[in-house]
């Protein structure tokens, strides 16, 4: 490594800061960039700067966006009366990939976690309530995680929404297929038990 000029060593240093990239991979990627065309190198550098300059939070759903409103919130074909509540932008992407949802989203930016000191004021619950009050929502789908924090968040929101004239639904959850029961946390297990169905023949 020491035999490289300082500019290459610096590139290797910057690339090794990325998660999952060791020094060897960083060295290989740096040499690849060195061999690539001026245009490709410029586009790579510019795309990194663009992400930092342009990406902001959508003013409606708090998802990642290049404009004030994201693609989903500005799409008139999406059903604005149904809102899916998720914890993080990546969860919204996961629901979108499923193709099973045609409404809009509300991103909480976290989940309730008393152990880590994250309470209702630390995630976007009041923003959700304002949205429900301001727009005529028909349904709120609670799609927070099925771990302890996600379930606690869904229960908390469902409880608050009891006094609102809006239907509240929860994505189906349970013991994951192929999952070992002893690794399933108790809240998940409780849900799975309560939702048990008859598989007998009589
Ligand atoms: Zn949006």
Tab-separated table of C-alpha atoms and ligand atoms in Angstrom:
chain	number	residue	atom	x	y	z
A	1	UNK	CA	0.000	0.000	0.000
A	2	UNK	CA	2.792	2.370	0.944
A	3	UNK	CA	4.032	2.291	-2.668
A	4	UNK	CA	0.948	4.105	-3.980
A	5	UNK	CA	0.962	7.885	-4.450
A	6	UNK	CA	-0.844	9.958	-1.819
A	7	UNK	CA	-3.938	10.592	-3.984
A	8	UNK	CA	-4.594	6.865	-4.382
A	9	UNK	CA	-3.938	6.229	-0.689
A	10	UNK	CA	-6.487	8.926	0.127
A	11	UNK	CA	-9.122	7.341	-2.140
A	12	UNK	CA	-8.486	3.938	-0.519
A	13	UNK	CA	-8.864	5.588	2.899
A	14	UNK	CA	-12.189	7.231	1.947
A	15	UNK	CA	-13.642	4.071	0.395
A	16	UNK	CA	-12.644	1.941	3.413
A	17	UNK	CA	-14.870	4.165	5.549
A	18	UNK	CA	-17.909	2.595	3.816
A	19	UNK	CA	-19.633	-0.203	5.768
A	20	UNK	CA	-18.528	-3.703	4.849
A	21	UNK	CA	-15.540	-2.522	2.812
A	22	UNK	CA	-12.145	-3.681	4.011
A	23	UNK	CA	-8.803	-2.231	2.911
A	24	UNK	CA	-8.292	-4.876	0.215
A	25	UNK	CA	-11.655	-4.180	-1.427
A	26	UNK	CA	-11.045	-0.433	-1.107
A	27	UNK	CA	-7.716	-0.860	-2.890
A	28	UNK	CA	-9.356	-2.851	-5.697
A	29	UNK	CA	-12.165	-0.279	-6.100
A	30	UNK	CA	-9.674	2.601	-6.091
A	31	UNK	CA	-7.629	1.016	-8.882
A	32	UNK	CA	-10.869	0.374	-10.777
A	33	UNK	CA	-11.801	4.054	-10.500
A	34	UNK	CA	-8.278	5.000	-11.618
A	35	UNK	CA	-8.692	2.896	-14.761
A	36	UNK	CA	-12.243	4.092	-15.501
A	37	UNK	CA	-12.995	6.972	-17.879
A	38	UNK	CA	-12.934	10.601	-16.751
A	39	UNK	CA	-16.700	10.703	-17.377
A	40	UNK	CA	-17.480	7.673	-15.163
A	41	UNK	CA	-15.306	9.005	-12.353
A	42	UNK	CA	-16.978	12.401	-12.583
A	43	UNK	CA	-20.471	10.855	-12.519
A	44	UNK	CA	-19.593	8.794	-9.440
A	45	UNK	CA	-18.254	11.835	-7.588
A	46	UNK	CA	-21.225	13.988	-8.634
A	47	UNK	CA	-23.818	11.358	-7.634
A	48	UNK	CA	-22.342	11.280	-4.112
A	49	UNK	CA	-22.582	15.082	-3.854
A	50	UNK	CA	-26.132	15.085	-5.318
A	51	UNK	CA	-27.384	12.672	-2.674
A	52	UNK	CA	-26.108	15.025	0.032
A	53	UNK	CA	-27.362	18.204	-1.683
A	54	UNK	CA	-30.754	17.109	-2.990
A	55	UNK	CA	-32.275	14.450	-0.771
A	56	UNK	CA	-34.601	15.777	1.894
A	57	UNK	CA	-37.688	14.555	3.748
A	58	UNK	CA	-41.044	14.647	1.953
A	59	UNK	CA	-43.242	17.215	3.726
A	60	UNK	CA	-46.205	14.799	3.729
A	61	UNK	CA	-44.891	11.312	4.527
A	62	UNK	CA	-41.344	12.125	5.754
A	63	UNK	CA	-39.905	9.653	3.253
A	64	UNK	CA	-36.759	10.402	1.248
A	65	UNK	CA	-37.369	12.741	-1.664
A	66	UNK	CA	-35.639	15.031	-4.159
A	67	UNK	CA	-38.562	17.479	-4.014
A	68	UNK	CA	-40.974	18.920	-1.411
A	69	UNK	CA	-43.363	16.041	-2.147
A	70	UNK	CA	-42.075	12.545	-2.903
A	71	UNK	CA	-43.137	10.530	-5.948
A	72	UNK	CA	-45.800	8.642	-4.005
A	73	UNK	CA	-47.353	11.692	-2.292
A	74	UNK	CA	-47.496	13.588	-5.588
A	75	UNK	CA	-49.025	10.652	-7.495
A	76	UNK	CA	-52.778	11.324	-7.973
A	77	UNK	CA	-53.346	7.622	-8.684
A	78	UNK	CA	-52.468	6.701	-5.087
A	79	UNK	CA	-55.348	6.426	-2.606
A	80	UNK	CA	-54.867	9.345	-0.217
A	81	UNK	CA	-57.543	8.038	2.177
A	82	UNK	CA	-55.410	5.059	3.264
A	83	UNK	CA	-52.153	5.674	5.120
A	84	UNK	CA	-49.601	2.988	5.939
A	85	UNK	CA	-47.559	3.763	9.082
A	86	UNK	CA	-43.973	2.439	8.996
A	87	UNK	CA	-40.878	2.980	11.130
A	88	UNK	CA	-38.235	3.888	8.524
A	89	UNK	CA	-37.917	4.834	4.832
A	90	UNK	CA	-36.488	1.346	4.161
A	91	UNK	CA	-39.742	-0.195	5.486
A	92	UNK	CA	-41.717	1.926	3.045
A	93	UNK	CA	-39.511	0.610	0.238
A	94	UNK	CA	-40.166	-2.960	1.435
A	95	UNK	CA	-43.959	-2.439	1.380
A	96	UNK	CA	-43.691	-0.776	-2.040
A	97	UNK	CA	-41.716	-3.737	-3.388
A	98	UNK	CA	-44.523	-6.071	-2.289
A	99	UNK	CA	-46.845	-4.157	-4.630
A	100	UNK	CA	-49.693	-4.901	-2.218
A	101	UNK	CA	-50.379	-1.322	-1.156
A	102	UNK	CA	-51.794	1.555	-3.236
A	103	UNK	CA	-52.261	4.171	-0.531
A	104	UNK	CA	-49.807	6.626	0.999
A	105	UNK	CA	-47.356	6.448	3.877
A	106	UNK	CA	-46.411	8.009	7.176
A	107	UNK	CA	-42.874	7.406	8.406
A	108	UNK	CA	-42.477	7.542	12.175
A	109	UNK	CA	-38.679	7.653	12.112
A	110	UNK	CA	-38.345	5.016	14.813
A	111	UNK	CA	-40.345	2.928	17.228
A	112	UNK	CA	-41.219	3.268	20.885
A	113	UNK	CA	-38.456	1.856	23.049
A	114	UNK	CA	-38.610	2.790	26.741
A	115	UNK	CA	-35.384	0.815	27.307
A	116	UNK	CA	-33.571	3.202	24.959
A	117	UNK	CA	-35.441	6.257	26.141
A	118	UNK	CA	-37.532	6.635	22.968
A	119	UNK	CA	-41.018	7.821	23.875
A	120	UNK	CA	-44.066	9.009	21.868
A	121	UNK	CA	-42.624	12.529	21.508
A	122	UNK	CA	-39.469	11.175	19.862
A	123	UNK	CA	-41.256	9.654	16.857
A	124	UNK	CA	-43.773	11.312	14.524
A	125	UNK	CA	-47.017	10.373	16.272
A	126	UNK	CA	-48.368	13.917	16.704
A	127	UNK	CA	-47.737	14.509	12.976
A	128	UNK	CA	-49.794	11.387	12.242
A	129	UNK	CA	-52.666	12.631	14.421
A	130	UNK	CA	-52.604	16.020	12.664
A	131	UNK	CA	-52.763	14.206	9.336
A	132	UNK	CA	-55.772	12.167	10.458
A	133	UNK	CA	-57.509	15.294	11.727
A	134	UNK	CA	-56.700	17.394	8.664
A	135	UNK	CA	-57.410	14.891	5.916
A	136	UNK	CA	-60.383	12.585	5.720
A	137	UNK	CA	-58.595	9.293	6.192
A	138	UNK	CA	-60.577	6.081	5.944
A	139	UNK	CA	-57.939	3.632	7.093
A	140	UNK	CA	-54.619	3.613	8.940
A	141	UNK	CA	-52.534	0.471	8.355
A	142	UNK	CA	-50.039	-0.139	11.154
A	143	UNK	CA	-47.002	-1.699	9.471
A	144	UNK	CA	-44.433	-1.238	12.206
A	145	UNK	CA	-42.072	-4.158	12.885
A	146	UNK	CA	-43.198	-7.400	14.472
A	147	UNK	CA	-40.498	-7.182	17.140
A	148	UNK	CA	-41.234	-5.954	20.674
A	149	UNK	CA	-40.701	-2.242	19.827
A	150	UNK	CA	-42.794	-2.438	16.639
A	151	UNK	CA	-45.668	-4.198	18.410
A	152	UNK	CA	-45.570	-1.719	21.295
A	153	UNK	CA	-45.677	1.166	18.813
A	154	UNK	CA	-48.612	-0.343	16.905
A	155	UNK	CA	-50.543	-0.985	20.157
A	156	UNK	CA	-49.877	2.545	21.376
A	157	UNK	CA	-51.066	4.164	18.134
A	158	UNK	CA	-54.095	1.851	17.897
A	159	UNK	CA	-55.089	2.865	21.425
A	160	UNK	CA	-54.876	6.590	20.629
A	161	UNK	CA	-56.803	6.120	17.391
A	162	UNK	CA	-59.737	4.509	19.212
A	163	UNK	CA	-61.126	8.005	19.729
A	164	UNK	CA	-60.794	8.853	16.008
A	165	UNK	CA	-63.332	7.978	13.316
A	166	UNK	CA	-60.829	5.973	11.282
A	167	UNK	CA	-60.445	2.255	10.661
A	168	UNK	CA	-57.188	0.881	12.107
A	169	UNK	CA	-55.650	-2.298	10.743
A	170	UNK	CA	-52.442	-4.205	11.513
A	171	UNK	CA	-50.393	-6.176	9.023
A	172	UNK	CA	-50.605	-9.895	9.688
A	173	UNK	CA	-47.799	-11.162	11.861
A	174	UNK	CA	-46.820	-14.387	13.508
A	175	UNK	CA	-44.166	-16.995	13.778
A	176	UNK	CA	-42.018	-16.654	10.658
A	177	UNK	CA	-42.079	-19.682	8.373
A	178	UNK	CA	-39.033	-21.810	9.115
A	179	UNK	CA	-38.477	-19.924	12.361
A	180	UNK	CA	-37.516	-21.739	15.528
A	181	UNK	CA	-40.158	-21.140	18.198
A	182	UNK	CA	-37.602	-20.590	20.939
A	183	UNK	CA	-36.230	-17.564	19.112
A	184	UNK	CA	-39.629	-15.912	18.746
A	185	UNK	CA	-40.163	-13.156	21.293
A	186	UNK	CA	-43.149	-13.324	23.588
A	187	UNK	CA	-45.217	-10.589	21.959
A	188	UNK	CA	-44.938	-12.313	18.586
A	189	UNK	CA	-45.811	-15.599	20.188
A	190	UNK	CA	-48.850	-14.087	21.911
A	191	UNK	CA	-50.105	-12.687	18.605
A	192	UNK	CA	-49.539	-16.006	16.887
A	193	UNK	CA	-51.401	-17.812	19.653
A	194	UNK	CA	-54.354	-15.440	19.642
A	195	UNK	CA	-54.658	-15.677	15.881
A	196	UNK	CA	-54.491	-19.472	15.881
A	197	UNK	CA	-56.857	-21.149	13.512
A	198	UNK	CA	-58.406	-24.598	13.239
A	199	UNK	CA	-56.453	-27.063	11.143
A	200	UNK	CA	-58.369	-30.189	12.291
A	201	UNK	CA	-60.693	-32.128	9.985
A	202	UNK	CA	-63.713	-32.051	12.335
B	1	LIG	ZN1	-44.170	11.558	0.523
